Coordinates of C-alpha atoms and ligand atoms in Angstrom, one line a residue:
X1 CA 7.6 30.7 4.7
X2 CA 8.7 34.1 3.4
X3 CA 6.8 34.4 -0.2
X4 CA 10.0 33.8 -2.3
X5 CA 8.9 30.6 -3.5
X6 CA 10.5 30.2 -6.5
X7 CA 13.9 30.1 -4.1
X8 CA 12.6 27.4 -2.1
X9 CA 11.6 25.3 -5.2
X10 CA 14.7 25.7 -6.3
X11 CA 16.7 24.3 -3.3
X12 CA 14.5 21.5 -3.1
X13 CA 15.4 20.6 -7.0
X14 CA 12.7 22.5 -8.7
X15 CA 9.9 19.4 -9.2
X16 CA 7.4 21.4 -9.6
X17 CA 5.2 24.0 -8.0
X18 CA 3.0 21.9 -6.2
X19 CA 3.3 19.0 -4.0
X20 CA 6.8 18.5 -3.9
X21 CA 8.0 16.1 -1.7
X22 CA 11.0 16.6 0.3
X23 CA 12.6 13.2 0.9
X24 CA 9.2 11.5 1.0
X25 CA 6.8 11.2 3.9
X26 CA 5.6 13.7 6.4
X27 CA 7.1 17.1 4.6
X28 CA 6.0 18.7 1.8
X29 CA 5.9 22.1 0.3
X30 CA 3.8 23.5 -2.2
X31 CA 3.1 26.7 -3.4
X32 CA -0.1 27.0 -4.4
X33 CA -2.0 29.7 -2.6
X34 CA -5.6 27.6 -1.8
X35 CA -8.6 30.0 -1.0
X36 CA -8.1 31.7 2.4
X37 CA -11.7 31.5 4.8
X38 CA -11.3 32.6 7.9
X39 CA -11.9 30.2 10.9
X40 CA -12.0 29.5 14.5
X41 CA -12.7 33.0 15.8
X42 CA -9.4 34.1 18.1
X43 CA -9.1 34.7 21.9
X44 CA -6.8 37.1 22.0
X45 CA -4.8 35.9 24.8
X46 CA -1.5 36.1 25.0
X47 CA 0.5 32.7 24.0
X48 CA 1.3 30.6 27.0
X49 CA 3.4 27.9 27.7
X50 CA 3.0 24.7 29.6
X51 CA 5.4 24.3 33.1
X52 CA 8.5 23.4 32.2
X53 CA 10.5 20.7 34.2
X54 CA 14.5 20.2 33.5
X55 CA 16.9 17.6 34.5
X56 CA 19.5 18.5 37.0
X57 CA 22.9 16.5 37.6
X58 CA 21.7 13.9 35.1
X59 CA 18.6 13.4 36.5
X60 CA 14.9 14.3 36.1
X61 CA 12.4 12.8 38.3
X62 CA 8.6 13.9 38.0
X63 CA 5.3 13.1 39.3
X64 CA 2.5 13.0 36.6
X65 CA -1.3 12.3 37.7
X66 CA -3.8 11.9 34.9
X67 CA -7.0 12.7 36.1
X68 CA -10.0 14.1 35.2
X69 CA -11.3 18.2 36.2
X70 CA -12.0 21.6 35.5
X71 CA -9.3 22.9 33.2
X72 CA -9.3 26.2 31.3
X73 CA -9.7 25.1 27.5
X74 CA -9.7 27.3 24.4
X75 CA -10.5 30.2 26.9
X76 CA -13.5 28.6 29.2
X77 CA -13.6 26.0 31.9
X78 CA -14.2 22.8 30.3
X79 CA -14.0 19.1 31.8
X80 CA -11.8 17.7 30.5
X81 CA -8.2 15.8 31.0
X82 CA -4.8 16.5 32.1
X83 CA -1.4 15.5 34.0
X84 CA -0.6 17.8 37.1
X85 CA -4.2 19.6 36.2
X86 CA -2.9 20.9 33.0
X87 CA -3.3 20.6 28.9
X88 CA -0.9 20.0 27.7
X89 CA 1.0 18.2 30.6
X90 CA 4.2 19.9 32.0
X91 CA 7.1 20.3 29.5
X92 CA 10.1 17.8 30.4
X93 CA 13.6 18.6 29.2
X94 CA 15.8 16.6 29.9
X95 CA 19.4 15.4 27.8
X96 CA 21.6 12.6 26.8
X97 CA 22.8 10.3 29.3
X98 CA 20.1 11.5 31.3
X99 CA 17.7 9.5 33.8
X100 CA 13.9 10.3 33.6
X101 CA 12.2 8.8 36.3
X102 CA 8.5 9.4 36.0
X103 CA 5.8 8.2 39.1
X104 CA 2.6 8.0 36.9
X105 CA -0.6 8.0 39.2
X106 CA -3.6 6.9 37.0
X107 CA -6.7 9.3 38.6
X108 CA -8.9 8.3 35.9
X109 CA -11.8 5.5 35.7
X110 CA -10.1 3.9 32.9
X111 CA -7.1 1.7 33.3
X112 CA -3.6 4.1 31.4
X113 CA 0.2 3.8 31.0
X114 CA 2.8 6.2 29.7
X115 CA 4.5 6.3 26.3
X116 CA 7.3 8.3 25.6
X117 CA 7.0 8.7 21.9
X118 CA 9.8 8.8 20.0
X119 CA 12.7 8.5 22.6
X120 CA 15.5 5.5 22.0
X121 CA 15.2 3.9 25.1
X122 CA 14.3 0.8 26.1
X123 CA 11.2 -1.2 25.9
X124 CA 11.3 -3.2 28.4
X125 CA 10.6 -3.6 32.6
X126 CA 9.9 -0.5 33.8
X127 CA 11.4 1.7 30.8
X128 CA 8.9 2.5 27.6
X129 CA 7.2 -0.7 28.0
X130 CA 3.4 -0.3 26.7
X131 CA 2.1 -3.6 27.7
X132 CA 2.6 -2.2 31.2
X133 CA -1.1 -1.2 32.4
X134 CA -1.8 1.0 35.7
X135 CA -5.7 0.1 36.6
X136 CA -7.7 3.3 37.6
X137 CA -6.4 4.2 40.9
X138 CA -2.7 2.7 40.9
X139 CA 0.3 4.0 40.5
X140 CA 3.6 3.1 38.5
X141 CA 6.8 4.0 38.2
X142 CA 9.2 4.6 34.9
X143 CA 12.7 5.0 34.4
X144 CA 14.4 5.7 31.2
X145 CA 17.5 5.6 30.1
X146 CA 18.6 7.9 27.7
X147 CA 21.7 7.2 26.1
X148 CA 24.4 9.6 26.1
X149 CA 24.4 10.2 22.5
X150 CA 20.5 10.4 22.3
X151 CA 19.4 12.1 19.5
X152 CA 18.8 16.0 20.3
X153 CA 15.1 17.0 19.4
X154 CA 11.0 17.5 20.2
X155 CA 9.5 14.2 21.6
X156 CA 6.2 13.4 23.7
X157 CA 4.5 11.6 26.5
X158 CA 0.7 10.1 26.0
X159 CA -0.9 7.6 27.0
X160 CA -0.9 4.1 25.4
X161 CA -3.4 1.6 26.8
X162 CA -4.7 -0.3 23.7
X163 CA -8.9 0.5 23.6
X164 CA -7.9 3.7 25.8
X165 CA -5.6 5.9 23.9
X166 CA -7.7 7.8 21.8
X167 CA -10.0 9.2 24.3
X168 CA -7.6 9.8 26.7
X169 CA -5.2 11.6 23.9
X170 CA -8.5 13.6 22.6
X171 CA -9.3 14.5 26.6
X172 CA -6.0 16.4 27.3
X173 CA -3.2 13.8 27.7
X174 CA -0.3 14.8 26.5
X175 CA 3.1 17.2 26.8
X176 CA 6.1 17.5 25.1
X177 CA 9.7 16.2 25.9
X178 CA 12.9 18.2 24.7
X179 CA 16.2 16.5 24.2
X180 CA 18.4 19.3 24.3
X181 CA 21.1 20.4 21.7
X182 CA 24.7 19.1 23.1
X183 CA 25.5 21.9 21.3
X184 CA 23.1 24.9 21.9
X185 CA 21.9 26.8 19.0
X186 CA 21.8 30.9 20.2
X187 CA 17.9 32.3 19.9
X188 CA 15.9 34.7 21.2
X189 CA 13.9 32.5 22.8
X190 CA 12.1 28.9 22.7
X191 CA 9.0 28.5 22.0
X192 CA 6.5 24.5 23.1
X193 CA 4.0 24.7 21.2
X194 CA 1.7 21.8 21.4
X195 CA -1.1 20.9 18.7
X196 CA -3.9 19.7 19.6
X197 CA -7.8 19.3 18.7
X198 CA -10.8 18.8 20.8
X199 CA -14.6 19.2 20.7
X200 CA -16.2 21.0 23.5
X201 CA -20.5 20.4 23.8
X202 CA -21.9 23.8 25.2
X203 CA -21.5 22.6 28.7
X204 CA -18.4 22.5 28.2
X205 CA -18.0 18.4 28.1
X206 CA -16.3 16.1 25.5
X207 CA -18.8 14.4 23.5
X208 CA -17.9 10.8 22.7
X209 CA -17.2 10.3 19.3
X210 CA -19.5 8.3 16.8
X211 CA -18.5 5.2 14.8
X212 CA -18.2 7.1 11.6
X213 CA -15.6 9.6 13.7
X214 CA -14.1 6.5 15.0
X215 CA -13.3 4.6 11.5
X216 CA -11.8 8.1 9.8
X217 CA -9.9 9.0 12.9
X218 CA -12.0 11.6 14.8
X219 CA -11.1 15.3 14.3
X220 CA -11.7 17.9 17.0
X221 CA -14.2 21.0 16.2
X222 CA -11.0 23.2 18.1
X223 CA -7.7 23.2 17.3
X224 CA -5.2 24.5 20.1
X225 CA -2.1 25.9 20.6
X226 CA -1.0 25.0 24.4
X227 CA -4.9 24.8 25.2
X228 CA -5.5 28.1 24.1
X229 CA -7.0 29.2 20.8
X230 CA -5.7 31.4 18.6
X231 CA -3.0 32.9 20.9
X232 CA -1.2 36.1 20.3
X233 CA 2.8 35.9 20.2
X234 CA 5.2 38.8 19.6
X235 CA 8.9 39.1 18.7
X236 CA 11.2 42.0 17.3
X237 CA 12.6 42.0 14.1
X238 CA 15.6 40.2 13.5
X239 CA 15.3 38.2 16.2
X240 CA 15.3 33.9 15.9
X241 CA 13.3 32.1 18.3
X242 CA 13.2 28.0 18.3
X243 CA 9.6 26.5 17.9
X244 CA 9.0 23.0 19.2
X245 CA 5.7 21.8 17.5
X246 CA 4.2 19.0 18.6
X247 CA 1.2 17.4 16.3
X248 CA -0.6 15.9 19.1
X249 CA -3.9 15.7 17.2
X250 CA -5.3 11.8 17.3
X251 CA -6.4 12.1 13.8
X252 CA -5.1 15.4 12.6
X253 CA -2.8 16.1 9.8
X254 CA -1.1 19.4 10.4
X255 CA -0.4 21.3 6.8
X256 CA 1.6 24.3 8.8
X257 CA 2.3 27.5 7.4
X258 CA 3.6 31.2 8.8
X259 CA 3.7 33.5 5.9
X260 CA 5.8 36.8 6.1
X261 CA 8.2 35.2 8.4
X262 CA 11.4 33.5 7.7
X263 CA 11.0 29.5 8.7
X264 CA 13.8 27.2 9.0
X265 CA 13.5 23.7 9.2
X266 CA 16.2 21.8 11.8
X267 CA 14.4 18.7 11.8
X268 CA 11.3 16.1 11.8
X269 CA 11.1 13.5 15.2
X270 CA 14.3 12.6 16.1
X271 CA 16.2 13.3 12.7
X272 CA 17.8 16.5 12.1
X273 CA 18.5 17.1 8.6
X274 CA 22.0 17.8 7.7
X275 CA 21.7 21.2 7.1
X276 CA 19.2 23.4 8.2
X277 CA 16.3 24.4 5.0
X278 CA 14.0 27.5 4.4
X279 CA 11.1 26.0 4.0
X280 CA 7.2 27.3 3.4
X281 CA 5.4 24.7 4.3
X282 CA 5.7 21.8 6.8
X283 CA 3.1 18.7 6.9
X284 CA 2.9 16.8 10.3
X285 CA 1.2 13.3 10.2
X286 CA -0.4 12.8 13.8
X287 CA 2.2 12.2 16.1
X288 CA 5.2 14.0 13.7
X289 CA 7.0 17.1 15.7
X290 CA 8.8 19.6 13.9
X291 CA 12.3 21.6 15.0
X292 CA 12.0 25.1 13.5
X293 CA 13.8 28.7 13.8
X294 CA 11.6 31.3 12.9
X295 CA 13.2 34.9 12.5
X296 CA 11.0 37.7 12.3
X297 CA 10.2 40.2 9.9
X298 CA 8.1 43.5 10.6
X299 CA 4.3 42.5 10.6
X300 CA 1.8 40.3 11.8
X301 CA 1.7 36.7 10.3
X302 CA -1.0 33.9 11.2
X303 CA 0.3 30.5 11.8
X304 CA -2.0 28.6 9.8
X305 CA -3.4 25.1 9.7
X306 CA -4.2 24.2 6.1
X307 CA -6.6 21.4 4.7
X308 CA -5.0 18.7 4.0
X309 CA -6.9 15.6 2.5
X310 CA -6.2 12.6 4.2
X311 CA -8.6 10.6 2.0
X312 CA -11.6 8.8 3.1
X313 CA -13.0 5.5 4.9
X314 CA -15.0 4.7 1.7
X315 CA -18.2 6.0 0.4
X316 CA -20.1 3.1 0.5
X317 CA -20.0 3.1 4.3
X318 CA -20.6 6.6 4.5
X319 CA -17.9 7.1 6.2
X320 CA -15.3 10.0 5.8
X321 CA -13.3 12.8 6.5
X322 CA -14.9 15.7 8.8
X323 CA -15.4 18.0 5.6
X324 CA -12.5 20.1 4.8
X325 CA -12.5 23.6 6.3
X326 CA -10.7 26.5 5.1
X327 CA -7.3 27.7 7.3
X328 CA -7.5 27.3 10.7
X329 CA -5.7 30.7 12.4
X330 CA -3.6 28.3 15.1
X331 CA -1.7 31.5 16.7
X332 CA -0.8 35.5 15.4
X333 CA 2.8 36.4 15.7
X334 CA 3.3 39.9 16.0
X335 CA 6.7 41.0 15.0
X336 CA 7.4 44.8 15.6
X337 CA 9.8 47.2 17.8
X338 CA 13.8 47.7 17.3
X339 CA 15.8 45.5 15.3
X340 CA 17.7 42.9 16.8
X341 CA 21.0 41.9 16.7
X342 CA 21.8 39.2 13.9
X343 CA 22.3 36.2 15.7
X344 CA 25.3 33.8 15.9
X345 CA 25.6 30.9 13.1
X346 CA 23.6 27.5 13.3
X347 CA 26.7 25.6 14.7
X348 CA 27.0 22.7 12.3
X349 CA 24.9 19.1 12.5
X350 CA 26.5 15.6 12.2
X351 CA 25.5 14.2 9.1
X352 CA 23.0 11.8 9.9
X353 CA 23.6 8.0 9.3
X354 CA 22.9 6.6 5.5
X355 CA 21.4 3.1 5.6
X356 CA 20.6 3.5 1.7
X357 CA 24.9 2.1 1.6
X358 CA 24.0 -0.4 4.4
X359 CA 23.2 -4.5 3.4
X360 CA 19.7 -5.0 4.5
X361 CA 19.8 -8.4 6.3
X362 CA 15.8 -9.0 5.8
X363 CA 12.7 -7.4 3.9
X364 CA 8.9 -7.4 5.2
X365 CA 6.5 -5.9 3.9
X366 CA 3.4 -4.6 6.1
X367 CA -0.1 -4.0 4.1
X368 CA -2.6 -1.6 5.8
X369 CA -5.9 -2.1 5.1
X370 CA -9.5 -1.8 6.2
X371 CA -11.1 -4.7 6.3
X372 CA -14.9 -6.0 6.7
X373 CA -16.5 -7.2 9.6
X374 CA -15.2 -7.3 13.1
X375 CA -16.5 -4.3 14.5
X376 CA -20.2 -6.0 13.2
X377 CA -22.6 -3.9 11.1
X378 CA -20.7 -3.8 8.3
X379 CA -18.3 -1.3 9.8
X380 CA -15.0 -1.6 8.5
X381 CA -11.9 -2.7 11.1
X382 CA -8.5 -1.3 10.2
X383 CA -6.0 -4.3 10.2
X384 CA -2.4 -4.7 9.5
X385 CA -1.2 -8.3 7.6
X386 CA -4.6 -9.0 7.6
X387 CA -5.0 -9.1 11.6
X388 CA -5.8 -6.8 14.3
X389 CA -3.6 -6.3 17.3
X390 CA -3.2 -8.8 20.0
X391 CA -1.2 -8.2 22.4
X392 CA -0.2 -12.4 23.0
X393 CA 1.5 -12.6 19.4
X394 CA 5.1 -11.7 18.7
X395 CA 3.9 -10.5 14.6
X396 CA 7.1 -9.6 13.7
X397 CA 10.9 -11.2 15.2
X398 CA 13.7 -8.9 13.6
X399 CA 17.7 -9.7 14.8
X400 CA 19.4 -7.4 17.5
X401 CA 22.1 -5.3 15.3
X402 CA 20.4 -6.0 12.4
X403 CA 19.3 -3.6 9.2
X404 CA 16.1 -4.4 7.3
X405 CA 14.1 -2.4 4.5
X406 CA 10.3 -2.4 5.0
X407 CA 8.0 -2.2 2.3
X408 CA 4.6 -0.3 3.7
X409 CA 1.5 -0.9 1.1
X410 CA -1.5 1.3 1.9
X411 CA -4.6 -0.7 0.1
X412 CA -7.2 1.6 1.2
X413 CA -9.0 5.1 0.7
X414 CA -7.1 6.9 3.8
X415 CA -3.8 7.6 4.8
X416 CA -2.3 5.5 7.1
X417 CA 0.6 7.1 9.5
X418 CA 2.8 4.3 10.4
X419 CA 4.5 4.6 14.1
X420 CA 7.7 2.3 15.4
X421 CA 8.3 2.6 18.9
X422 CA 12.7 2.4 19.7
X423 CA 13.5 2.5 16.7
X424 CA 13.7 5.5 13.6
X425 CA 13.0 4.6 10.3
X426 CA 14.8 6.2 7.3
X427 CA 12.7 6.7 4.6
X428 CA 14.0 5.5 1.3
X429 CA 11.3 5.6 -1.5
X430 CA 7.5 7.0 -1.0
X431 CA 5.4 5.9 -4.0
X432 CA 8.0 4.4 -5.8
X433 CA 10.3 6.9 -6.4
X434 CA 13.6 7.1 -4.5
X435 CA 14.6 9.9 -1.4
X436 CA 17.1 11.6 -2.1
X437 CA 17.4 13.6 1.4
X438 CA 18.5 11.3 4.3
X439 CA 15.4 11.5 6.7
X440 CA 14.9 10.0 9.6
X441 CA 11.5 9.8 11.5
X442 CA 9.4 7.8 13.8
X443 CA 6.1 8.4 12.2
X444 CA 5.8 7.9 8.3
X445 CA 2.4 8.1 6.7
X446 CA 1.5 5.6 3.9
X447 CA -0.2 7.5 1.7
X448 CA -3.8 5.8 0.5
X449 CA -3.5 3.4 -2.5
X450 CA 0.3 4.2 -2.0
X451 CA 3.5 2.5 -0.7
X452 CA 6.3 4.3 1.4
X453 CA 9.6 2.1 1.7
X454 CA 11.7 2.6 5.1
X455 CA 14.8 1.2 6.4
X456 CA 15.4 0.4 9.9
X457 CA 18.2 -0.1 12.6
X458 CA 17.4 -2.7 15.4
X459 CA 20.4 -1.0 17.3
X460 CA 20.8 -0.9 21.0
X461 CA 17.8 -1.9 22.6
X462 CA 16.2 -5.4 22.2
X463 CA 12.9 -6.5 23.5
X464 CA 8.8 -6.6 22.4
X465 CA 7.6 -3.3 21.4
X466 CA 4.6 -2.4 18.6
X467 CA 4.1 -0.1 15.9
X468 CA 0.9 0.9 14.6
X469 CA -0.7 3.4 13.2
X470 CA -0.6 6.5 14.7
X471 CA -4.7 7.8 13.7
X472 CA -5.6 6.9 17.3
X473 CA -8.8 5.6 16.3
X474 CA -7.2 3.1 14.1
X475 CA -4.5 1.9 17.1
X476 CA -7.4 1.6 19.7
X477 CA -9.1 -0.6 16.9
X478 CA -6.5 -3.0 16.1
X479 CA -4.4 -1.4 13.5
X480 CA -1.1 -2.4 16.0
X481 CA 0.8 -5.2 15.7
X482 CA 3.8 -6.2 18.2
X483 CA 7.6 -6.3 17.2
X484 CA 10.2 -8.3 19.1
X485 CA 14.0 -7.7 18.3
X486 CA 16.2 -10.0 19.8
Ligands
C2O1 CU1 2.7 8.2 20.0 CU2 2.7 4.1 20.1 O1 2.6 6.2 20.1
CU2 CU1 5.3 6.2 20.2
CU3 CU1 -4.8 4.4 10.1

């Protein structure tokens, strides 16, 4: 995100100065300079960080209650949610071969769960098992597995309780989980940085969203950085600091840039990329998370949120996006002071696996669409395969060990994010034309009238799990279907 663009078009094969994909879904860079208007006015505050909770001997056991109270949002005392009384949740590192053990205690009024979204573990009993509910007042506890060669990377907890999620998501549930590097890259210092949005009424209360908000995928009036807004960061020059972004947005796509500094991309969800890229620009889908080294050059640089169009529900409906704002100043990095000392190599990165030379053993294709009627007065329901969610039917029965290729068809007006639990999708071709980068993530947006083609791995874990779309709104109204490997 330094301005020597024509370097990064370059390494990315020169397509063109705009839009360029970089092996498909989820991560683009462009280099047109859109009109800057500033936004959300800044706090000031100085960056903060969420409590950070690490394993220990193998082991990391936490106790998470999600509950309702006065929590300090975007610099006042709002009501709103949070686990252990904070927004985001406490930070939980933890690494392969590990045990998490987590003893959820649901303090709301509304039955929850726990997702851990994006780790490889299994769906079943008492691991990563959404159809698990905890009714308001009850307890539960989870225990996952990790396995030893889990990949390294940014993941996240939320809640998943199908009718529930998006409020509870918008209200403050959320943190981040790190799967640390077997083999540590040096830096400065990490950075959790959690994305969120939220819309705060002058009394400081959520409003509920309306039906049009609800059939887009609601967007908050605020977006945060750790809770806060606008926060102020600092660094010396020279020095390379790891940033763990989170898009934690329900409905949110999060077009990222930090101009003036030097960005390098390690990787999207779970898949690093082979070798680590400059890049500008960085799009995360709701639900995406982004590995990133930023080194820092003298001055102050804005890590900006720019519009991104997502499409729209359809005009006839009157339905739509939240209109498009300018930039959205997210946090100010201040880089000034002595120069540091050059720090140690990126040790090298496996390469990650290929299925493009792998026989696919079946081929499905899922069609996201939205469809008339069921919500009544003409609203439109979001479906996949024609159906919405029920949690009874087994939609989809793939082979334990087996590879498939999954066509994704978008038939209508707004992007769809598609989200696999378990299992990482590689993404082969996005709107017909083939990846060339091997890259592996768990959420891979379907562009509208668009098709995204992915192939999958049904490795190590069997069992029922769903995948869905990851605009909240659309989960909580069907847009989910279940998936059983065995
Ligand atoms: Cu982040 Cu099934 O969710
Ligand atoms: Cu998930
Ligand atoms: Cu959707």
């Amino acid at each position: 995100m330094r301005p020597i663009t024509r370097r990064n078009a370059l390494i990315l094969g020169g397509v063109g100065a705009v839009g360029v994909a970089v092996g498909g879904t989820g991560l683009w860079m462009t280099h047109d300079a859109s009109s800057r208007t500033p936004s959300q006015t800044g706090t000031g505050n100085e960056f903060t960080e969420p409590t950070e909770l690490r394993s220990s001997n193998g082991t990391l056991s936490v106790a998470l209650e999600a509950a309702a109270g006065q929590l300090t949002v975007a610099g006042r005392t709002v009501t709103a949610l949070g686990y252990n009384g904070g927004l985001p949740g406490p930070t939980l590192r933890v690494r392969g071969g590990d045990t998490l053990r987590v003893s959820l205690h649901n303090g709301l009024t509304n039955p929850s769960n726990l997702h851990v979204h994006g780790l490889h573990v299994s769906p079943e009993n008492n691991s990563d098992n959404v159809f698990v509910t905890v009714p308001a007042g009850d307890s539960f506890d989870y225990r996952y597995e990790l396995p030893l060669n889990h990949p390294p990377g940014v993941y996240w907890y939320h809640p998943h309780q199908h009718g529930y999620v998006t409020d509870q998501v918008f209200g403050g549930l959320y943190g981040a989980i790190i799967v640390e590097d077997p083999t540590p890259i040096t830096v400065s210092r990490e950075r959790v940085i959690v994305i969120s949005d939220i819309t705060l009424s002058s009394t400081g209360t959520i409003p509920a969203a309306t039906p049009m908000e609800k059939m887009s995928g609601r967007e908050g009036e605020l977006v945060l950085v750790n809770g806060q807004l606008n926060p102020s960061l600092t660094a010396r020059p020279g020095e390379r600091e790891r940033w763990r972004v989170v898009n934690a947005c329900v409905s949110r796509y999060l077009r990222l840039r930090l101009d003036g500094q030097e960005v390098t991309l390690l990787g999207i969800d779970s898949g690093r990329l082979s070798s680590p890229r400059s890049v500008d620009e960085i799009v995360l889908a709701p639900g995406n998370r982004a590995d990133l080294l930023v080194t820092g050059h003298a001055g102050t640089s804005r890590l900006e949120a720019l519009p991104y169009d997502r499409g729209s529900s359809g005009g006839m409906m009157g339905g739509g996006n939240a209109p498009a704002r300018g930039d959205i100043t997210l946090a100010t990095l201040t880089v000034a002071g002595e120069t540091a000392a050059t720090p140690a190599a990126i040790p090298g990165q496996p390469a990650a696996r290929d299925l493009r030379a792998t026989t696919v053993t079946a081929r499905r294709e899922l069609v996201f669409a939205m469809g008339m009627g069921g919500m009544g007065g003409g609203m439109m329901s979001p479906t996949i395969n024609g159906r919405a969610f029920d949690a009874s039917r087994v939609d989809e029965t793939v082979q334990f060990g087996s590879v498939e290729e999954w066509l994704l068809t978008n038939t209508s007006t707004l992007d769809h994010p598609l989200h696999l639990h378990v299992w990482p999708m590689q993404v082969v071709e996005q709107g017909g034309t083939a990846v060339e980068t091997v890259i592996w993530q768990d959420v891979v947006n379907v562009p509208a009238r668009s098709t995204t083609r992915v192939r999958i791995a049904f490795d190590d874990f069997s069992g029922r799990t769903v995948y869905h779309c990851h605009i909240l709104d659309h989960e909580d109204a069907g847009m989910m279907g279940v998936i059983e490997a065995r």
